[in-house]
Every structure is written in structure tokens, then in C-alpha cells.
Amino acid sequence: MLVLRALPALAALLVGLPAAAAPEAAAVFPIELAEPGTIGPRPLRPEDMRRLGLASDALRREVTSRGLAPVDLAPQAAAIRRDAPLYKCEGCAEKIAKAAGAVLVVYGYVQRNAPQVLNLTISITEAESGKVLRGGQVLIQGDTDDTWLHGVRSLVKNRLFAEPLPNRS
């Protein structure tokens, strides 16, 4: 009986609560490999291709766990191939992201400086303006699955999402 009397009060409280904000749509592009000193496109080594896939999957999971909703980029595959590498195409990632319905753009690359020394760089930009909201770089020492994954998690945690994204808290 007490429960029945409490229901109207509980309903009144729930109506006054603000609705949870929907996650923002983000185009999370695969991480690319940059190898300074190579001229022209070079086929990826199988271990690099696999590690880029692992790192890209980890980035997608990390971004999703922090409240962004990755959009499906499959319909944009031809544009992504055409404009790659996205980290140096100056605005094409944002155009592709807008076409996919994203508000934010997440992309990055691994730069091999030496056989066991790599830099991972990731940026988050606004699809509409291209404005960089966050970016960061981390040094990866050791060319293993674990070091690549640790680099992604560390960069996301300590640089990209250490604080709420500007104007999105």
C-alpha cells in the first residue's frame, strides 16, 4: 500500500530530471602508418597491417567508452582510399566525416622513426569547421602489439579525454 502512494511522487521526480544527452556522432578513422624517408606508397608489412588494425580497434573502443558514437564509414570507403593518408590531406577527413553524418572526427597515425621507436599522434576535430578540439602524441618504445595498444590507451586517457571536450560537457 505504501508503494502505491509513493508512485505519484516518484513519477513527479522522474519527470523533472533532464534527459540523458545522446552521444555525439564521431567518425573514427583507422590509424595510418607514416614512414619518413620512403618515397611513394609502399606495401605494409603484415605485422604493421595487423598492429594498425589492433590500434584502430582499440581507438574505436576507447572513444566509444568515453561517450562518443562512431558512425559507419563503410559507405565512404572509396573517398577514404582516394584521399589517404588522411593526416596530411588538409580537411578531407572532415568532409568525409560530414558526409557520414558525424559531428566529430578522430584520426591519427603512427610514424616510424627507427625500428623500435614510433610516435603515435591522434587528433579530434569538429567536422563542420575543422577546428582541432584535442590532439596528442605519445612515444612508443618497442614495436609489439602490447606497446602499440598501450600507446593508444595512454594517449586517449591522458591527452584526448583527460578533461571533457570543449563545449561538450
PDB file of C-alpha atoms in Angstrom:
ATOM      1  CA  MET A   1       0.000   0.000   0.000  1.00  0.00           C
ATOM      2  CA  LEU A   2       2.826   2.391   0.850  1.00  0.00           C
ATOM      3  CA  VAL A   3       4.379   1.684  -2.569  1.00  0.00           C
ATOM      4  CA  LEU A   4       1.168   2.703  -4.359  1.00  0.00           C
ATOM      5  CA  ARG A   5       1.102   6.017  -2.501  1.00  0.00           C
ATOM      6  CA  ALA A   6       4.757   6.678  -3.350  1.00  0.00           C
ATOM      7  CA  LEU A   7       4.345   6.137  -7.113  1.00  0.00           C
ATOM      8  CA  PRO A   8       2.921   9.591  -7.926  1.00  0.00           C
ATOM      9  CA  ALA A   9       5.734  11.276  -6.005  1.00  0.00           C
ATOM     10  CA  LEU A  10       8.336   9.125  -7.750  1.00  0.00           C
ATOM     11  CA  ALA A  11       6.807   9.908 -11.156  1.00  0.00           C
ATOM     12  CA  ALA A  12       6.886  13.635 -10.397  1.00  0.00           C
ATOM     13  CA  LEU A  13      10.577  13.398  -9.525  1.00  0.00           C
ATOM     14  CA  LEU A  14      11.400  11.496 -12.695  1.00  0.00           C
ATOM     15  CA  VAL A  15       9.588  13.990 -14.932  1.00  0.00           C
ATOM     16  CA  GLY A  16      11.725  16.798 -13.527  1.00  0.00           C
ATOM     17  CA  LEU A  17      15.009  15.048 -14.372  1.00  0.00           C
ATOM     18  CA  PRO A  18      16.809  16.152 -17.517  1.00  0.00           C
ATOM     19  CA  ALA A  19      17.079  13.549 -20.253  1.00  0.00           C
ATOM     20  CA  ALA A  20      20.483  11.978 -20.752  1.00  0.00           C
ATOM     21  CA  ALA A  21      22.359  13.590 -23.614  1.00  0.00           C
ATOM     22  CA  ALA A  22      22.709  11.456 -26.707  1.00  0.00           C
ATOM     23  CA  PRO A  23      26.303  10.599 -27.588  1.00  0.00           C
ATOM     24  CA  GLU A  24      27.852  12.732 -30.301  1.00  0.00           C
ATOM     25  CA  ALA A  25      28.419  11.070 -33.655  1.00  0.00           C
ATOM     26  CA  ALA A  26      32.112  10.681 -34.417  1.00  0.00           C
ATOM     27  CA  ALA A  27      33.933   9.466 -37.498  1.00  0.00           C
ATOM     28  CA  VAL A  28      36.724   7.311 -36.085  1.00  0.00           C
ATOM     29  CA  PHE A  29      39.124   6.685 -38.945  1.00  0.00           C
ATOM     30  CA  PRO A  30      41.664   3.844 -38.971  1.00  0.00           C
ATOM     31  CA  ILE A  31      45.128   4.761 -37.744  1.00  0.00           C
ATOM     32  CA  GLU A  32      47.588   5.129 -40.607  1.00  0.00           C
ATOM     33  CA  LEU A  33      51.328   4.479 -40.881  1.00  0.00           C
ATOM     34  CA  ALA A  34      53.802   7.195 -41.848  1.00  0.00           C
ATOM     35  CA  GLU A  35      57.349   6.182 -42.657  1.00  0.00           C
ATOM     36  CA  PRO A  36      59.599   9.176 -43.277  1.00  0.00           C
ATOM     37  CA  GLY A  37      62.266   8.568 -45.846  1.00  0.00           C
ATOM     38  CA  THR A  38      60.178   6.310 -48.067  1.00  0.00           C
ATOM     39  CA  ILE A  39      59.372   7.635 -51.494  1.00  0.00           C
ATOM     40  CA  GLY A  40      55.917   6.842 -52.811  1.00  0.00           C
ATOM     41  CA  PRO A  41      53.443   4.356 -51.408  1.00  0.00           C
ATOM     42  CA  ARG A  42      54.922   1.164 -50.051  1.00  0.00           C
ATOM     43  CA  PRO A  43      53.037  -2.021 -49.220  1.00  0.00           C
ATOM     44  CA  LEU A  44      52.562  -2.527 -45.500  1.00  0.00           C
ATOM     45  CA  ARG A  45      54.339  -5.380 -43.789  1.00  0.00           C
ATOM     46  CA  PRO A  46      51.849  -7.956 -42.445  1.00  0.00           C
ATOM     47  CA  GLU A  47      52.761  -7.199 -38.808  1.00  0.00           C
ATOM     48  CA  ASP A  48      52.287  -3.457 -39.379  1.00  0.00           C
ATOM     49  CA  MET A  49      48.909  -4.054 -41.026  1.00  0.00           C
ATOM     50  CA  ARG A  50      47.826  -6.215 -38.084  1.00  0.00           C
ATOM     51  CA  ARG A  51      49.056  -3.704 -35.489  1.00  0.00           C
ATOM     52  CA  LEU A  52      47.333  -0.831 -37.277  1.00  0.00           C
ATOM     53  CA  GLY A  53      44.107  -2.867 -37.127  1.00  0.00           C
ATOM     54  CA  LEU A  54      44.593  -3.606 -33.415  1.00  0.00           C
ATOM     55  CA  ALA A  55      45.355   0.044 -32.644  1.00  0.00           C
ATOM     56  CA  SER A  56      42.389   1.275 -34.723  1.00  0.00           C
ATOM     57  CA  ASP A  57      40.014  -1.149 -32.949  1.00  0.00           C
ATOM     58  CA  ALA A  58      41.385  -0.044 -29.570  1.00  0.00           C
ATOM     59  CA  LEU A  59      40.901   3.620 -30.503  1.00  0.00           C
ATOM     60  CA  ARG A  60      37.293   2.951 -31.513  1.00  0.00           C
ATOM     61  CA  ARG A  61      36.603   1.120 -28.214  1.00  0.00           C
ATOM     62  CA  GLU A  62      38.253   3.849 -26.130  1.00  0.00           C
ATOM     63  CA  VAL A  63      36.339   6.635 -27.898  1.00  0.00           C
ATOM     64  CA  THR A  64      33.058   4.739 -27.539  1.00  0.00           C
ATOM     65  CA  SER A  65      33.659   4.123 -23.832  1.00  0.00           C
ATOM     66  CA  ARG A  66      34.051   7.866 -23.349  1.00  0.00           C
ATOM     67  CA  GLY A  67      30.654   8.726 -24.765  1.00  0.00           C
ATOM     68  CA  LEU A  68      31.102   9.232 -28.492  1.00  0.00           C
ATOM     69  CA  ALA A  69      29.099   7.194 -31.020  1.00  0.00           C
ATOM     70  CA  PRO A  70      31.187   6.055 -34.013  1.00  0.00           C
ATOM     71  CA  VAL A  71      29.414   6.366 -37.358  1.00  0.00           C
ATOM     72  CA  ASP A  72      29.607   3.727 -40.087  1.00  0.00           C
ATOM     73  CA  LEU A  73      32.319   4.754 -42.530  1.00  0.00           C
ATOM     74  CA  ALA A  74      31.818   1.822 -44.939  1.00  0.00           C
ATOM     75  CA  PRO A  75      29.814   3.946 -47.435  1.00  0.00           C
ATOM     76  CA  GLN A  76      32.761   6.368 -47.508  1.00  0.00           C
ATOM     77  CA  ALA A  77      35.415   3.699 -48.215  1.00  0.00           C
ATOM     78  CA  ALA A  78      36.171   4.932 -51.747  1.00  0.00           C
ATOM     79  CA  ALA A  79      36.671   8.509 -50.566  1.00  0.00           C
ATOM     80  CA  ILE A  80      38.889   7.328 -47.707  1.00  0.00           C
ATOM     81  CA  ARG A  81      41.097   5.330 -50.105  1.00  0.00           C
ATOM     82  CA  ARG A  82      41.205   8.226 -52.578  1.00  0.00           C
ATOM     83  CA  ASP A  83      42.229  10.835 -50.000  1.00  0.00           C
ATOM     84  CA  ALA A  84      44.580   8.712 -47.868  1.00  0.00           C
ATOM     85  CA  PRO A  85      46.691   9.444 -45.983  1.00  0.00           C
ATOM     86  CA  LEU A  86      44.131  11.475 -44.071  1.00  0.00           C
ATOM     87  CA  TYR A  87      46.626  13.045 -41.653  1.00  0.00           C
ATOM     88  CA  LYS A  88      48.070  15.120 -44.481  1.00  0.00           C
ATOM     89  CA  CYS A  89      45.113  15.754 -46.787  1.00  0.00           C
ATOM     90  CA  GLU A  90      44.139  19.068 -45.102  1.00  0.00           C
ATOM     91  CA  GLY A  91      40.412  18.888 -44.479  1.00  0.00           C
ATOM     92  CA  CYS A  92      39.386  15.813 -46.428  1.00  0.00           C
ATOM     93  CA  ALA A  93      38.783  13.778 -43.240  1.00  0.00           C
ATOM     94  CA  GLU A  94      36.297  16.400 -42.086  1.00  0.00           C
ATOM     95  CA  LYS A  95      34.496  16.359 -45.456  1.00  0.00           C
ATOM     96  CA  ILE A  96      34.227  12.575 -45.356  1.00  0.00           C
ATOM     97  CA  ALA A  97      33.024  12.699 -41.738  1.00  0.00           C
ATOM     98  CA  LYS A  98      30.320  15.259 -42.566  1.00  0.00           C
ATOM     99  CA  ALA A  99      29.123  13.095 -45.457  1.00  0.00           C
ATOM    100  CA  ALA A 100      28.853  10.192 -42.988  1.00  0.00           C
ATOM    101  CA  GLY A 101      26.781  12.282 -40.559  1.00  0.00           C
ATOM    102  CA  ALA A 102      29.488  12.810 -37.938  1.00  0.00           C
ATOM    103  CA  VAL A 103      29.934  15.878 -35.763  1.00  0.00           C
ATOM    104  CA  LEU A 104      33.454  14.972 -34.609  1.00  0.00           C
ATOM    105  CA  VAL A 105      36.437  13.484 -36.424  1.00  0.00           C
ATOM    106  CA  VAL A 106      39.019  11.210 -34.783  1.00  0.00           C
ATOM    107  CA  TYR A 107      42.082  10.214 -36.774  1.00  0.00           C
ATOM    108  CA  GLY A 108      45.731   9.505 -36.275  1.00  0.00           C
ATOM    109  CA  TYR A 109      48.927   7.977 -37.489  1.00  0.00           C
ATOM    110  CA  VAL A 110      51.970   6.093 -36.317  1.00  0.00           C
ATOM    111  CA  GLN A 111      55.297   7.438 -37.507  1.00  0.00           C
ATOM    112  CA  ARG A 112      58.207   5.018 -37.517  1.00  0.00           C
ATOM    113  CA  ASN A 113      61.366   6.907 -36.516  1.00  0.00           C
ATOM    114  CA  ALA A 114      63.529   3.822 -36.033  1.00  0.00           C
ATOM    115  CA  PRO A 115      62.818   0.084 -35.952  1.00  0.00           C
ATOM    116  CA  GLN A 116      61.843   0.163 -32.251  1.00  0.00           C
ATOM    117  CA  VAL A 117      60.830   3.840 -31.841  1.00  0.00           C
ATOM    118  CA  LEU A 118      57.455   5.096 -33.044  1.00  0.00           C
ATOM    119  CA  ASN A 119      55.323   8.192 -32.481  1.00  0.00           C
ATOM    120  CA  LEU A 120      51.537   7.889 -32.264  1.00  0.00           C
ATOM    121  CA  THR A 121      49.587  11.065 -32.994  1.00  0.00           C
ATOM    122  CA  ILE A 122      45.792  11.325 -32.670  1.00  0.00           C
ATOM    123  CA  SER A 123      43.541  14.364 -33.192  1.00  0.00           C
ATOM    124  CA  ILE A 124      39.893  15.144 -32.544  1.00  0.00           C
ATOM    125  CA  THR A 125      38.411  17.868 -34.740  1.00  0.00           C
ATOM    126  CA  GLU A 126      34.991  19.337 -35.479  1.00  0.00           C
ATOM    127  CA  ALA A 127      33.632  18.049 -38.774  1.00  0.00           C
ATOM    128  CA  GLU A 128      31.927  21.344 -39.629  1.00  0.00           C
ATOM    129  CA  SER A 129      34.809  23.757 -39.018  1.00  0.00           C
ATOM    130  CA  GLY A 130      37.915  21.569 -38.916  1.00  0.00           C
ATOM    131  CA  LYS A 131      38.803  23.153 -35.585  1.00  0.00           C
ATOM    132  CA  VAL A 132      41.123  20.938 -33.551  1.00  0.00           C
ATOM    133  CA  LEU A 133      39.491  20.205 -30.194  1.00  0.00           C
ATOM    134  CA  ARG A 134      42.176  17.915 -28.823  1.00  0.00           C
ATOM    135  CA  GLY A 135      45.339  16.325 -30.021  1.00  0.00           C
ATOM    136  CA  GLY A 136      48.246  14.494 -28.601  1.00  0.00           C
ATOM    137  CA  GLN A 137      51.307  12.466 -29.291  1.00  0.00           C
ATOM    138  CA  VAL A 138      52.948   9.611 -27.443  1.00  0.00           C
ATOM    139  CA  LEU A 139      56.278   7.876 -27.958  1.00  0.00           C
ATOM    140  CA  ILE A 140      56.065   4.110 -28.370  1.00  0.00           C
ATOM    141  CA  GLN A 141      59.286   2.302 -27.485  1.00  0.00           C
ATOM    142  CA  GLY A 142      59.179  -1.208 -28.841  1.00  0.00           C
ATOM    143  CA  ASP A 143      57.377  -2.487 -31.892  1.00  0.00           C
ATOM    144  CA  THR A 144      54.970  -5.004 -30.308  1.00  0.00           C
ATOM    145  CA  ASP A 145      51.201  -5.412 -30.077  1.00  0.00           C
ATOM    146  CA  ASP A 146      51.304  -4.506 -26.380  1.00  0.00           C
ATOM    147  CA  THR A 147      53.309  -1.293 -26.862  1.00  0.00           C
ATOM    148  CA  TRP A 148      51.026  -0.099 -29.664  1.00  0.00           C
ATOM    149  CA  LEU A 149      47.895  -0.805 -27.593  1.00  0.00           C
ATOM    150  CA  HIS A 150      49.397   0.815 -24.517  1.00  0.00           C
ATOM    151  CA  GLY A 151      50.220   3.884 -26.611  1.00  0.00           C
ATOM    152  CA  VAL A 152      46.598   4.209 -27.806  1.00  0.00           C
ATOM    153  CA  ARG A 153      45.119   3.777 -24.318  1.00  0.00           C
ATOM    154  CA  SER A 154      47.612   6.171 -22.746  1.00  0.00           C
ATOM    155  CA  LEU A 155      47.068   8.877 -25.354  1.00  0.00           C
ATOM    156  CA  VAL A 156      43.276   8.643 -25.143  1.00  0.00           C
ATOM    157  CA  LYS A 157      43.251   8.671 -21.336  1.00  0.00           C
ATOM    158  CA  ASN A 158      45.934  11.293 -20.658  1.00  0.00           C
ATOM    159  CA  ARG A 159      45.577  13.699 -23.588  1.00  0.00           C
ATOM    160  CA  LEU A 160      42.394  13.322 -25.606  1.00  0.00           C
ATOM    161  CA  PHE A 161      39.882  12.801 -22.791  1.00  0.00           C
ATOM    162  CA  ALA A 162      41.753  13.997 -19.686  1.00  0.00           C
ATOM    163  CA  GLU A 163      39.038  16.670 -19.462  1.00  0.00           C
ATOM    164  CA  PRO A 164      35.673  16.974 -21.219  1.00  0.00           C
ATOM    165  CA  LEU A 165      35.904  18.111 -24.813  1.00  0.00           C
ATOM    166  CA  PRO A 166      35.390  21.888 -25.163  1.00  0.00           C
ATOM    167  CA  ASN A 167      31.714  22.950 -25.270  1.00  0.00           C
ATOM    168  CA  ARG A 168      30.622  19.313 -24.906  1.00  0.00           C
ATOM    169  CA  SER A 169      30.436  18.677 -21.178  1.00  0.00           C
TER     170      SER A 169
END
